[in-house]
Amino acid sequence: MRLLEYQAKELLRRAGIPVPRGERVSSEEEVRSVASRLGYPVVLKAQVPVGGRGRAGGVVVAESEESAVREARRILSSRFRGHLPESLLIEEFVSAERELYVGLILDRSARTITLISTPYGGVDVEEAASEHPESLVRVSLDPLVGLLPHHARRVADALLPGSELRRELEEIVSTLWRLSTELDAILLEVNPLAVTDVGLVALDARIEIDDSALFRHPEIPRPPPTWRNPREARAAELGIAYVELDGDIGTVANGAGLAMATMDAVAMAGGRPANFCDVGGGASAERVRGALEIIFSNPRVSTVLFNALCGITRGDEVARGIAMAVRELGISPEDIVVRLDGNMAEEGIRILEEAGLRALRSFREAVREVIPRASG
Ligand code: GDP
Ligand code: MN
């Protein structure tokens, strides 16, 4: 679960890391009163659970009440990567000499937490990292040992050599480590960590908490339901594993491994998967229909690859669900490519043919078939 910036900053502030003074607001009246209390210029920041706001116009400096109100209105009615801001964070403007980046990221495959830092932080951190790869400091932290003083020193050596703010940076790095452990964070990032004339200030923070550990943190507010992609929320209600991506070919399979292999095969054949979807083992016709309804309600999707390799799941049951979706949801049989094999496949294929769908037994052929349909 990703926290909003204002929530992340509150946690940083409580842990003793300097953040700008600010308040969360959602009405024009509040914009006026908070901004005048803080004093102009102020920074207005869209509170959305996605990054890249700076470039998208979701972070602006306002010099006057007039511009603060105008910008607040604009931001609150704009979408940022599909998200309408739930509120605005208004902060005092902090003048930054330099912008650093410090992050702690869980590396599942290495079973460590990687401490990453670069002196080239800010909105262009990705470009900076590829332009100055030597500037990127990566330190693998063993979660059982934790952060040791020399790890923090390495960051300070790279980011602030010879600076009197070194100690402060080492402190901040060690506080971030403690916070990320306490919060069960899979990601904790400060970008930018600004070098100012009053020391280091966290101008932006991103914290993602391990969903599996959320039960240990009842104190952390849960996101309002509107945060969630509505299709993902609907799938969760139906017990279907569905994660949206940004391609245009819908994919669905019975079993998480097969669902991933299906996305990989589509991508390797030059297509762009629109989602991950696992209807699970032993899926009923209703669940299959539900999955197709969700996948097709994504406006980017026109074609779906249904990959069913049946074992516990029955091929005839899957076929009945697909036929039901075609009949009841007005989906054209042309828009679903079905691969059906395994348990009760013959019966399933017969049901699909009756519904006007052609089913293939070969995964490879099904992939080959779906790619041109999507691009056509
Ligand atoms: P992001 O683009 O979603 O990561 O949003 P950020 O909160 O990082 O804001 C984008 C950029 O705006 C930052 O990299 C800073 O350069 C700038 N910024 C944000 N707040 C302030 C501030 O208080 N003072 C200054 N000088 N710059 C700010
Ligand atoms: Mn940022």
mmCIF file of C-alpha atoms and ligand atoms in Angstrom:
data_model
loop_
_atom_site.group_PDB
_atom_site.id
_atom_site.type_symbol
_atom_site.label_atom_id
_atom_site.label_comp_id
_atom_site.label_asym_id
_atom_site.label_seq_id
_atom_site.Cartn_x
_atom_site.Cartn_y
_atom_site.Cartn_z
ATOM 1 C CA MET A 1 0.000 0.000 0.000
ATOM 2 C CA ARG A 2 1.351 3.324 -1.018
ATOM 3 C CA LEU A 3 0.929 6.215 1.349
ATOM 4 C CA LEU A 4 0.164 9.675 0.132
ATOM 5 C CA GLU A 5 2.932 12.240 0.371
ATOM 6 C CA TYR A 6 1.379 14.064 3.317
ATOM 7 C CA GLN A 7 1.092 10.801 5.277
ATOM 8 C CA ALA A 8 4.655 9.816 4.449
ATOM 9 C CA LYS A 9 5.935 13.237 5.463
ATOM 10 C CA GLU A 10 4.067 13.103 8.742
ATOM 11 C CA LEU A 11 5.859 9.838 9.544
ATOM 12 C CA LEU A 12 9.201 11.389 8.595
ATOM 13 C CA ARG A 13 8.505 14.457 10.673
ATOM 14 C CA ARG A 14 7.622 12.365 13.716
ATOM 15 C CA ALA A 15 10.837 10.415 13.242
ATOM 16 C CA GLY A 16 12.783 13.675 13.373
ATOM 17 C CA ILE A 17 13.525 14.255 9.688
ATOM 18 C CA PRO A 18 12.995 17.891 8.657
ATOM 19 C CA VAL A 19 10.107 18.428 6.238
ATOM 20 C CA PRO A 20 8.624 21.747 5.084
ATOM 21 C CA ARG A 21 5.814 23.218 7.167
ATOM 22 C CA GLY A 22 2.547 22.496 5.478
ATOM 23 C CA GLU A 23 -1.024 21.346 5.635
ATOM 24 C CA ARG A 24 -3.388 19.246 3.642
ATOM 25 C CA VAL A 25 -6.387 21.074 2.226
ATOM 26 C CA SER A 26 -9.294 20.300 -0.026
ATOM 27 C CA SER A 27 -11.298 23.496 -0.371
ATOM 28 C CA GLU A 28 -10.585 26.908 -1.803
ATOM 29 C CA GLU A 29 -11.213 28.525 1.575
ATOM 30 C CA GLU A 30 -8.592 26.327 3.161
ATOM 31 C CA VAL A 31 -6.151 27.139 0.365
ATOM 32 C CA ARG A 32 -6.490 30.844 1.171
ATOM 33 C CA SER A 33 -6.203 30.492 4.927
ATOM 34 C CA VAL A 34 -3.381 27.940 4.997
ATOM 35 C CA ALA A 35 -1.354 29.727 2.325
ATOM 36 C CA SER A 36 -1.628 33.074 4.062
ATOM 37 C CA ARG A 37 -0.653 31.504 7.357
ATOM 38 C CA LEU A 38 2.417 29.902 5.736
ATOM 39 C CA GLY A 39 3.252 33.050 3.773
ATOM 40 C CA TYR A 40 3.868 33.290 0.033
ATOM 41 C CA PRO A 41 5.388 31.784 -2.016
ATOM 42 C CA VAL A 42 3.838 28.411 -1.264
ATOM 43 C CA VAL A 43 4.099 25.069 -3.024
ATOM 44 C CA LEU A 44 0.880 23.285 -4.010
ATOM 45 C CA LYS A 45 1.126 19.530 -4.396
ATOM 46 C CA ALA A 46 -1.428 17.072 -5.740
ATOM 47 C CA GLN A 47 -2.003 14.204 -3.307
ATOM 48 C CA VAL A 48 -2.149 11.186 -5.585
ATOM 49 C CA PRO A 49 -0.675 7.727 -5.059
ATOM 50 C CA VAL A 50 1.563 8.012 -8.143
ATOM 51 C CA GLY A 51 4.832 9.773 -8.924
ATOM 52 C CA GLY A 52 5.857 12.081 -11.742
ATOM 53 C CA ARG A 53 3.591 14.845 -10.502
ATOM 54 C CA GLY A 54 6.262 17.493 -10.878
ATOM 55 C CA ARG A 55 6.480 16.984 -14.608
ATOM 56 C CA ALA A 56 2.739 16.618 -15.009
ATOM 57 C CA GLY A 57 1.942 19.976 -13.402
ATOM 58 C CA GLY A 58 0.927 18.495 -10.063
ATOM 59 C CA VAL A 59 3.547 20.465 -8.116
ATOM 60 C CA VAL A 60 3.564 24.235 -8.534
ATOM 61 C CA VAL A 61 4.861 27.273 -6.746
ATOM 62 C CA ALA A 62 2.304 30.035 -6.171
ATOM 63 C CA GLU A 63 3.464 33.583 -5.449
ATOM 64 C CA SER A 64 0.090 35.080 -4.647
ATOM 65 C CA GLU A 65 -3.340 34.199 -3.370
ATOM 66 C CA GLU A 66 -4.778 34.617 -6.821
ATOM 67 C CA SER A 67 -2.385 32.143 -8.368
ATOM 68 C CA ALA A 68 -2.677 29.734 -5.421
ATOM 69 C CA VAL A 69 -6.452 29.549 -5.815
ATOM 70 C CA ARG A 70 -6.245 29.237 -9.584
ATOM 71 C CA GLU A 71 -3.618 26.485 -9.416
ATOM 72 C CA ALA A 72 -5.441 24.679 -6.619
ATOM 73 C CA ARG A 73 -8.582 24.609 -8.713
ATOM 74 C CA ARG A 74 -6.686 23.318 -11.715
ATOM 75 C CA ILE A 75 -4.827 20.600 -9.801
ATOM 76 C CA LEU A 76 -7.901 19.376 -7.951
ATOM 77 C CA SER A 77 -9.735 18.873 -11.230
ATOM 78 C CA SER A 78 -6.834 17.249 -13.117
ATOM 79 C CA ARG A 79 -6.032 13.589 -13.290
ATOM 80 C CA PHE A 80 -2.517 12.373 -12.684
ATOM 81 C CA ARG A 81 -1.970 8.999 -14.298
ATOM 82 C CA GLY A 82 -5.656 8.390 -13.920
ATOM 83 C CA HIS A 83 -5.915 9.626 -10.329
ATOM 84 C CA LEU A 84 -7.955 12.597 -9.277
ATOM 85 C CA PRO A 85 -6.192 14.178 -6.271
ATOM 86 C CA GLU A 86 -7.959 13.481 -2.997
ATOM 87 C CA SER A 87 -6.496 16.693 -1.577
ATOM 88 C CA LEU A 88 -3.679 19.204 -1.891
ATOM 89 C CA LEU A 89 -0.663 19.605 0.289
ATOM 90 C CA ILE A 90 0.277 23.257 0.729
ATOM 91 C CA GLU A 91 3.771 23.880 1.968
ATOM 92 C CA GLU A 92 6.097 26.752 2.573
ATOM 93 C CA PHE A 93 8.454 27.198 -0.355
ATOM 94 C CA VAL A 94 11.897 25.916 0.502
ATOM 95 C CA SER A 95 14.806 27.113 -1.552
ATOM 96 C CA ALA A 96 17.014 24.197 -2.575
ATOM 97 C CA GLU A 97 20.677 24.498 -3.537
ATOM 98 C CA ARG A 98 20.831 20.871 -4.542
ATOM 99 C CA GLU A 99 18.498 17.901 -4.694
ATOM 100 C CA LEU A 100 19.670 14.512 -3.455
ATOM 101 C CA TYR A 101 18.010 11.139 -3.703
ATOM 102 C CA VAL A 102 17.968 8.480 -0.976
ATOM 103 C CA GLY A 103 15.888 5.330 -1.121
ATOM 104 C CA LEU A 104 15.506 1.986 0.621
ATOM 105 C CA ILE A 105 14.036 -0.672 -1.599
ATOM 106 C CA LEU A 106 13.266 -4.273 -0.803
ATOM 107 C CA ASP A 107 15.093 -6.632 -3.149
ATOM 108 C CA ARG A 108 13.043 -9.794 -2.922
ATOM 109 C CA SER A 109 15.319 -11.949 -5.004
ATOM 110 C CA ALA A 110 18.439 -11.031 -3.036
ATOM 111 C CA ARG A 111 16.509 -11.032 0.261
ATOM 112 C CA THR A 112 18.077 -7.754 1.164
ATOM 113 C CA ILE A 113 17.153 -4.135 1.279
ATOM 114 C CA THR A 114 19.048 -1.959 -1.128
ATOM 115 C CA LEU A 115 20.062 1.489 -0.007
ATOM 116 C CA ILE A 116 20.294 3.583 -3.158
ATOM 117 C CA SER A 117 21.449 7.161 -3.352
ATOM 118 C CA THR A 118 22.599 9.714 -5.856
ATOM 119 C CA PRO A 119 23.546 13.381 -5.662
ATOM 120 C CA TYR A 120 21.453 13.938 -8.815
ATOM 121 C CA GLY A 121 17.967 13.733 -7.301
ATOM 122 C CA GLY A 122 14.831 15.593 -8.305
ATOM 123 C CA VAL A 123 12.293 14.991 -11.026
ATOM 124 C CA ASP A 124 14.946 13.837 -13.495
ATOM 125 C CA VAL A 125 16.464 11.228 -11.209
ATOM 126 C CA GLU A 126 16.047 8.428 -13.731
ATOM 127 C CA GLU A 127 17.828 10.311 -16.515
ATOM 128 C CA ALA A 128 20.471 11.446 -14.071
ATOM 129 C CA ALA A 129 21.063 7.867 -13.013
ATOM 130 C CA SER A 130 21.630 6.771 -16.591
ATOM 131 C CA GLU A 131 23.767 9.810 -17.417
ATOM 132 C CA HIS A 132 25.877 9.529 -14.285
ATOM 133 C CA PRO A 133 25.821 5.807 -13.489
ATOM 134 C CA GLU A 134 29.008 6.201 -11.446
ATOM 135 C CA SER A 135 27.174 8.543 -9.086
ATOM 136 C CA LEU A 136 24.720 5.893 -8.037
ATOM 137 C CA VAL A 137 25.647 4.291 -4.725
ATOM 138 C CA ARG A 138 24.025 0.969 -3.978
ATOM 139 C CA VAL A 139 24.515 -0.769 -0.687
ATOM 140 C CA SER A 140 22.888 -4.112 0.077
ATOM 141 C CA LEU A 141 21.644 -4.269 3.636
ATOM 142 C CA ASP A 142 21.107 -7.555 5.370
ATOM 143 C CA PRO A 143 17.755 -7.137 7.132
ATOM 144 C CA LEU A 144 18.959 -9.149 10.128
ATOM 145 C CA VAL A 145 22.090 -7.049 10.584
ATOM 146 C CA GLY A 146 20.597 -3.743 9.592
ATOM 147 C CA LEU A 147 22.241 -0.493 8.672
ATOM 148 C CA LEU A 148 25.760 -0.076 10.025
ATOM 149 C CA PRO A 149 27.523 3.268 10.434
ATOM 150 C CA HIS A 150 29.818 2.611 7.469
ATOM 151 C CA HIS A 151 26.819 2.188 5.154
ATOM 152 C CA ALA A 152 25.577 5.659 6.020
ATOM 153 C CA ARG A 153 29.122 7.015 5.677
ATOM 154 C CA ARG A 154 29.319 5.654 2.152
ATOM 155 C CA VAL A 155 26.204 7.570 1.216
ATOM 156 C CA ALA A 156 27.570 10.747 2.794
ATOM 157 C CA ASP A 157 30.930 10.308 1.027
ATOM 158 C CA ALA A 158 29.170 10.098 -2.312
ATOM 159 C CA LEU A 159 26.501 12.733 -1.827
ATOM 160 C CA LEU A 160 28.098 15.369 0.338
ATOM 161 C CA PRO A 161 31.875 14.968 0.290
ATOM 162 C CA GLY A 162 33.555 17.504 2.542
ATOM 163 C CA SER A 163 30.279 19.094 3.502
ATOM 164 C CA GLU A 164 29.373 20.058 7.040
ATOM 165 C CA LEU A 165 25.986 18.441 6.428
ATOM 166 C CA ARG A 166 27.558 14.993 6.294
ATOM 167 C CA ARG A 167 26.602 14.071 9.837
ATOM 168 C CA GLU A 168 23.086 15.245 9.260
ATOM 169 C CA LEU A 169 22.814 13.058 6.173
ATOM 170 C CA GLU A 170 24.154 10.036 8.045
ATOM 171 C CA GLU A 171 21.537 10.655 10.749
ATOM 172 C CA ILE A 172 18.789 10.882 8.161
ATOM 173 C CA VAL A 173 19.889 7.682 6.433
ATOM 174 C CA SER A 174 19.866 5.828 9.709
ATOM 175 C CA THR A 175 16.461 7.243 10.646
ATOM 176 C CA LEU A 176 15.097 6.194 7.259
ATOM 177 C CA TRP A 177 16.381 2.695 7.861
ATOM 178 C CA ARG A 178 14.739 2.519 11.277
ATOM 179 C CA LEU A 179 11.484 3.869 9.883
ATOM 180 C CA SER A 180 11.418 1.442 6.981
ATOM 181 C CA THR A 181 11.925 -1.479 9.346
ATOM 182 C CA GLU A 182 9.302 -0.282 11.810
ATOM 183 C CA LEU A 183 6.797 0.271 9.030
ATOM 184 C CA ASP A 184 7.512 -2.960 7.133
ATOM 185 C CA ALA A 185 8.138 -0.740 4.127
ATOM 186 C CA ILE A 186 8.977 -2.332 0.811
ATOM 187 C CA LEU A 187 9.973 1.106 -0.408
ATOM 188 C CA LEU A 188 10.921 4.281 1.361
ATOM 189 C CA GLU A 189 12.252 7.046 -0.798
ATOM 190 C CA VAL A 190 13.088 10.686 -0.265
ATOM 191 C CA ASN A 191 13.364 12.548 -3.535
ATOM 192 C CA PRO A 192 14.352 15.243 -3.380
ATOM 193 C CA LEU A 193 16.242 15.510 -0.141
ATOM 194 C CA ALA A 194 17.078 19.182 -0.521
ATOM 195 C CA VAL A 195 20.274 20.861 0.565
ATOM 196 C CA THR A 196 19.144 24.212 1.926
ATOM 197 C CA ASP A 197 20.748 26.959 3.949
ATOM 198 C CA VAL A 198 19.086 25.541 7.052
ATOM 199 C CA GLY A 199 20.282 22.011 6.414
ATOM 200 C CA LEU A 200 18.695 18.991 4.753
ATOM 201 C CA VAL A 201 14.947 18.987 4.140
ATOM 202 C CA ALA A 202 12.815 16.168 2.703
ATOM 203 C CA LEU A 203 10.752 17.861 -0.014
ATOM 204 C CA ASP A 204 9.033 14.678 -1.145
ATOM 205 C CA ALA A 205 8.640 11.222 0.336
ATOM 206 C CA ARG A 206 7.226 7.989 -0.895
ATOM 207 C CA ILE A 207 6.462 5.086 1.381
ATOM 208 C CA GLU A 208 5.033 1.754 0.339
ATOM 209 C CA ILE A 209 4.083 -0.706 3.026
ATOM 210 C CA ASP A 210 4.074 -4.436 2.510
ATOM 211 C CA ASP A 211 0.396 -5.351 2.138
ATOM 212 C CA SER A 212 1.030 -8.605 3.955
ATOM 213 C CA ALA A 213 2.240 -6.664 6.996
ATOM 214 C CA LEU A 214 -0.600 -4.150 7.084
ATOM 215 C CA PHE A 215 -2.303 -5.974 9.925
ATOM 216 C CA ARG A 216 0.641 -4.965 12.117
ATOM 217 C CA HIS A 217 -0.064 -1.303 11.450
ATOM 218 C CA PRO A 218 -3.610 -0.485 12.440
ATOM 219 C CA GLU A 219 -2.435 3.096 13.077
ATOM 220 C CA ILE A 220 -1.792 3.703 9.403
ATOM 221 C CA PRO A 221 -4.897 4.989 7.668
ATOM 222 C CA ARG A 222 -6.206 2.792 4.875
ATOM 223 C CA PRO A 223 -6.622 4.314 1.442
ATOM 224 C CA PRO A 224 -10.106 5.435 0.505
ATOM 225 C CA PRO A 225 -11.708 2.987 -1.950
ATOM 226 C CA THR A 226 -11.554 5.590 -4.714
ATOM 227 C CA TRP A 227 -7.772 5.200 -4.831
ATOM 228 C CA ARG A 228 -8.053 1.795 -6.257
ATOM 229 C CA ASN A 229 -8.432 1.097 -9.877
ATOM 230 C CA PRO A 230 -12.174 0.261 -9.989
ATOM 231 C CA ARG A 231 -11.530 -2.891 -11.998
ATOM 232 C CA GLU A 232 -8.931 -4.107 -9.529
ATOM 233 C CA ALA A 233 -11.325 -3.385 -6.670
ATOM 234 C CA ARG A 234 -14.132 -5.290 -8.395
ATOM 235 C CA ALA A 235 -11.831 -8.253 -9.073
ATOM 236 C CA ALA A 236 -10.801 -8.363 -5.420
ATOM 237 C CA GLU A 237 -14.479 -8.574 -4.455
ATOM 238 C CA LEU A 238 -14.910 -11.561 -6.751
ATOM 239 C CA GLY A 239 -11.735 -13.213 -5.474
ATOM 240 C CA ILE A 240 -10.025 -12.835 -8.830
ATOM 241 C CA ALA A 241 -6.355 -11.844 -8.962
ATOM 242 C CA TYR A 242 -6.238 -8.941 -11.421
ATOM 243 C CA VAL A 243 -3.542 -6.341 -11.889
ATOM 244 C CA GLU A 244 -3.792 -3.734 -14.586
ATOM 245 C CA LEU A 245 -0.903 -2.873 -16.887
ATOM 246 C CA ASP A 246 -0.854 -0.392 -19.722
ATOM 247 C CA GLY A 247 -1.075 -2.580 -22.814
ATOM 248 C CA ASP A 248 -4.071 -3.414 -24.970
ATOM 249 C CA ILE A 249 -4.266 -7.224 -25.022
ATOM 250 C CA GLY A 250 -6.290 -8.628 -22.151
ATOM 251 C CA THR A 251 -4.914 -11.852 -20.715
ATOM 252 C CA VAL A 252 -6.431 -14.414 -18.396
ATOM 253 C CA ALA A 253 -5.432 -17.877 -17.259
ATOM 254 C CA ASN A 254 -6.200 -20.409 -14.550
ATOM 255 C CA GLY A 255 -3.260 -20.297 -12.184
ATOM 256 C CA ALA A 256 -0.854 -17.493 -11.376
ATOM 257 C CA GLY A 257 2.130 -19.129 -13.080
ATOM 258 C CA LEU A 258 0.219 -19.705 -16.275
ATOM 259 C CA ALA A 259 -1.175 -16.173 -16.119
ATOM 260 C CA MET A 260 2.361 -14.792 -15.933
ATOM 261 C CA ALA A 261 3.568 -17.083 -18.708
ATOM 262 C CA THR A 262 0.656 -15.838 -20.823
ATOM 263 C CA MET A 263 1.659 -12.212 -20.347
ATOM 264 C CA ASP A 264 5.274 -13.080 -21.109
ATOM 265 C CA ALA A 265 4.308 -14.917 -24.294
ATOM 266 C CA VAL A 266 2.199 -11.982 -25.476
ATOM 267 C CA ALA A 267 5.048 -9.574 -24.754
ATOM 268 C CA MET A 268 7.633 -11.791 -26.445
ATOM 269 C CA ALA A 269 5.462 -11.998 -29.544
ATOM 270 C CA GLY A 270 5.470 -8.202 -29.737
ATOM 271 C CA GLY A 271 2.142 -7.535 -28.014
ATOM 272 C CA ARG A 272 1.428 -5.494 -24.904
ATOM 273 C CA PRO A 273 -0.521 -7.204 -22.139
ATOM 274 C CA ALA A 274 -3.269 -5.069 -20.620
ATOM 275 C CA ASN A 275 -3.410 -6.987 -17.369
ATOM 276 C CA PHE A 276 -2.495 -9.949 -15.279
ATOM 277 C CA CYS A 277 -5.508 -12.096 -14.445
ATOM 278 C CA ASP A 278 -5.696 -15.402 -12.634
ATOM 279 C CA VAL A 279 -9.187 -16.858 -12.236
ATOM 280 C CA GLY A 280 -7.706 -19.494 -9.952
ATOM 281 C CA GLY A 281 -7.858 -23.259 -9.892
ATOM 282 C CA GLY A 282 -11.290 -24.840 -10.165
ATOM 283 C CA ALA A 283 -12.827 -21.611 -11.448
ATOM 284 C CA SER A 284 -16.580 -21.644 -11.962
ATOM 285 C CA ALA A 285 -18.320 -20.413 -15.099
ATOM 286 C CA GLU A 286 -19.551 -17.368 -13.125
ATOM 287 C CA ARG A 287 -16.055 -16.455 -12.111
ATOM 288 C CA VAL A 288 -14.810 -16.796 -15.690
ATOM 289 C CA ARG A 289 -17.631 -14.561 -16.857
ATOM 290 C CA GLY A 290 -16.811 -12.066 -14.101
ATOM 291 C CA ALA A 291 -13.152 -11.981 -15.112
ATOM 292 C CA LEU A 292 -14.012 -11.319 -18.748
ATOM 293 C CA GLU A 293 -16.435 -8.595 -17.758
ATOM 294 C CA ILE A 294 -13.696 -6.850 -15.783
ATOM 295 C CA ILE A 295 -11.046 -7.267 -18.472
ATOM 296 C CA PHE A 296 -13.278 -6.005 -21.264
ATOM 297 C CA SER A 297 -14.409 -3.018 -19.219
ATOM 298 C CA ASN A 298 -10.865 -1.659 -19.487
ATOM 299 C CA PRO A 299 -11.237 0.874 -22.319
ATOM 300 C CA ARG A 300 -7.829 -0.024 -23.730
ATOM 301 C CA VAL A 301 -8.752 -3.667 -24.287
ATOM 302 C CA SER A 302 -10.284 -4.885 -27.506
ATOM 303 C CA THR A 303 -8.910 -8.437 -27.627
ATOM 304 C CA VAL A 304 -8.413 -11.051 -24.943
ATOM 305 C CA LEU A 305 -6.273 -14.152 -24.825
ATOM 306 C CA PHE A 306 -7.854 -16.753 -22.550
ATOM 307 C CA ASN A 307 -5.331 -19.419 -21.671
ATOM 308 C CA ALA A 308 -6.863 -22.388 -19.863
ATOM 309 C CA LEU A 309 -4.806 -25.454 -19.177
ATOM 310 C CA CYS A 310 -7.267 -27.473 -17.184
ATOM 311 C CA GLY A 311 -6.503 -29.879 -14.378
ATOM 312 C CA ILE A 312 -8.606 -29.187 -11.320
ATOM 313 C CA THR A 313 -10.385 -26.610 -13.422
ATOM 314 C CA ARG A 314 -12.842 -28.162 -15.844
ATOM 315 C CA GLY A 315 -12.606 -27.197 -19.492
ATOM 316 C CA ASP A 316 -16.367 -27.335 -19.949
ATOM 317 C CA GLU A 317 -16.899 -25.012 -16.992
ATOM 318 C CA VAL A 318 -14.426 -22.472 -18.385
ATOM 319 C CA ALA A 319 -16.102 -22.718 -21.790
ATOM 320 C CA ARG A 320 -19.522 -22.171 -20.279
ATOM 321 C CA GLY A 321 -18.236 -19.019 -18.565
ATOM 322 C CA ILE A 322 -16.754 -17.680 -21.791
ATOM 323 C CA ALA A 323 -19.929 -18.477 -23.720
ATOM 324 C CA MET A 324 -21.947 -16.763 -21.012
ATOM 325 C CA ALA A 325 -19.781 -13.644 -21.260
ATOM 326 C CA VAL A 326 -20.204 -13.542 -25.033
ATOM 327 C CA ARG A 327 -23.941 -13.999 -24.776
ATOM 328 C CA GLU A 328 -24.667 -11.720 -21.839
ATOM 329 C CA LEU A 329 -22.113 -8.962 -22.196
ATOM 330 C CA GLY A 330 -22.317 -8.433 -25.925
ATOM 331 C CA ILE A 331 -18.667 -9.373 -26.464
ATOM 332 C CA SER A 332 -17.920 -10.393 -30.019
ATOM 333 C CA PRO A 333 -16.618 -14.004 -30.316
ATOM 334 C CA GLU A 334 -13.915 -12.563 -32.572
ATOM 335 C CA ASP A 335 -12.456 -10.634 -29.670
ATOM 336 C CA ILE A 336 -11.565 -13.639 -27.550
ATOM 337 C CA VAL A 337 -8.862 -16.089 -28.510
ATOM 338 C CA VAL A 338 -9.188 -19.196 -26.386
ATOM 339 C CA ARG A 339 -6.548 -21.772 -25.720
ATOM 340 C CA LEU A 340 -8.177 -24.712 -24.035
ATOM 341 C CA ASP A 341 -6.510 -27.971 -23.155
ATOM 342 C CA GLY A 342 -6.508 -30.599 -20.424
ATOM 343 C CA ASN A 343 -9.389 -31.794 -18.306
ATOM 344 C CA MET A 344 -12.688 -31.791 -20.244
ATOM 345 C CA ALA A 345 -11.171 -29.870 -23.126
ATOM 346 C CA GLU A 346 -13.159 -31.642 -25.873
ATOM 347 C CA GLU A 347 -16.444 -30.839 -24.225
ATOM 348 C CA GLY A 348 -15.283 -27.266 -23.651
ATOM 349 C CA ILE A 349 -14.263 -26.786 -27.252
ATOM 350 C CA ARG A 350 -17.659 -28.061 -28.380
ATOM 351 C CA ILE A 351 -19.421 -25.557 -26.115
ATOM 352 C CA LEU A 352 -17.245 -22.741 -27.430
ATOM 353 C CA GLU A 353 -17.888 -23.680 -31.053
ATOM 354 C CA GLU A 354 -21.597 -23.606 -30.394
ATOM 355 C CA ALA A 355 -21.152 -20.086 -29.093
ATOM 356 C CA GLY A 356 -19.293 -19.096 -32.231
ATOM 357 C CA LEU A 357 -15.813 -19.143 -30.706
ATOM 358 C CA ARG A 358 -12.844 -21.020 -32.013
ATOM 359 C CA ALA A 359 -10.602 -22.605 -29.443
ATOM 360 C CA LEU A 360 -7.037 -23.696 -29.958
ATOM 361 C CA ARG A 361 -5.241 -26.407 -28.115
ATOM 362 C CA SER A 362 -1.815 -24.902 -28.595
ATOM 363 C CA PHE A 363 -0.653 -21.999 -26.444
ATOM 364 C CA ARG A 364 1.806 -20.960 -29.129
ATOM 365 C CA GLU A 365 -0.841 -20.825 -31.827
ATOM 366 C CA ALA A 366 -3.218 -18.903 -29.608
ATOM 367 C CA VAL A 367 -0.553 -16.251 -29.007
ATOM 368 C CA ARG A 368 0.165 -16.061 -32.712
ATOM 369 C CA GLU A 369 -3.514 -15.559 -33.349
ATOM 370 C CA VAL A 370 -4.134 -12.827 -30.783
ATOM 371 C CA ILE A 371 -1.338 -10.418 -31.763
ATOM 372 C CA PRO A 372 -2.644 -9.391 -35.215
ATOM 373 C CA ARG A 373 -6.171 -9.085 -33.880
ATOM 374 C CA ALA A 374 -5.062 -6.520 -31.360
ATOM 375 C CA SER A 375 -3.099 -4.436 -33.822
ATOM 376 C CA GLY A 376 -5.817 -4.687 -36.484
HETATM 377 P P1 GDP B 1 7.096 14.156 -7.931
HETATM 378 O O1 GDP B 1 7.396 14.743 -9.277
HETATM 379 O O2 GDP B 1 5.745 13.495 -7.911
HETATM 380 O O3 GDP B 1 8.179 13.287 -7.404
HETATM 381 O O4 GDP B 1 6.921 15.398 -6.926
HETATM 382 P P2 GDP B 1 7.941 16.141 -5.944
HETATM 383 O O5 GDP B 1 7.260 16.350 -4.661
HETATM 384 O O6 GDP B 1 9.272 15.460 -5.901
HETATM 385 O O7 GDP B 1 8.090 17.548 -6.611
HETATM 386 C C1 GDP B 1 8.708 17.720 -7.853
HETATM 387 C C2 GDP B 1 9.789 18.765 -7.755
HETATM 388 O O8 GDP B 1 9.275 19.984 -7.302
HETATM 389 C C3 GDP B 1 10.893 18.410 -6.764
HETATM 390 O O9 GDP B 1 11.854 17.577 -7.330
HETATM 391 C C4 GDP B 1 11.447 19.775 -6.448
HETATM 392 O O10 GDP B 1 12.387 20.153 -7.436
HETATM 393 C C5 GDP B 1 10.248 20.681 -6.585
HETATM 394 N N1 GDP B 1 9.715 21.038 -5.260
HETATM 395 C C6 GDP B 1 8.731 20.479 -4.563
HETATM 396 N N2 GDP B 1 8.533 21.106 -3.388
HETATM 397 C C7 GDP B 1 9.429 22.100 -3.352
HETATM 398 C C8 GDP B 1 9.771 23.127 -2.410
HETATM 399 O O11 GDP B 1 9.209 23.293 -1.346
HETATM 400 N N3 GDP B 1 10.793 23.933 -2.758
HETATM 401 C C9 GDP B 1 11.462 23.798 -3.940
HETATM 402 N N4 GDP B 1 12.483 24.595 -4.222
HETATM 403 N N5 GDP B 1 11.179 22.886 -4.825
HETATM 404 C C10 GDP B 1 10.180 22.041 -4.556
HETATM 405 MN MN MN B 2 9.613 13.357 -5.916
#
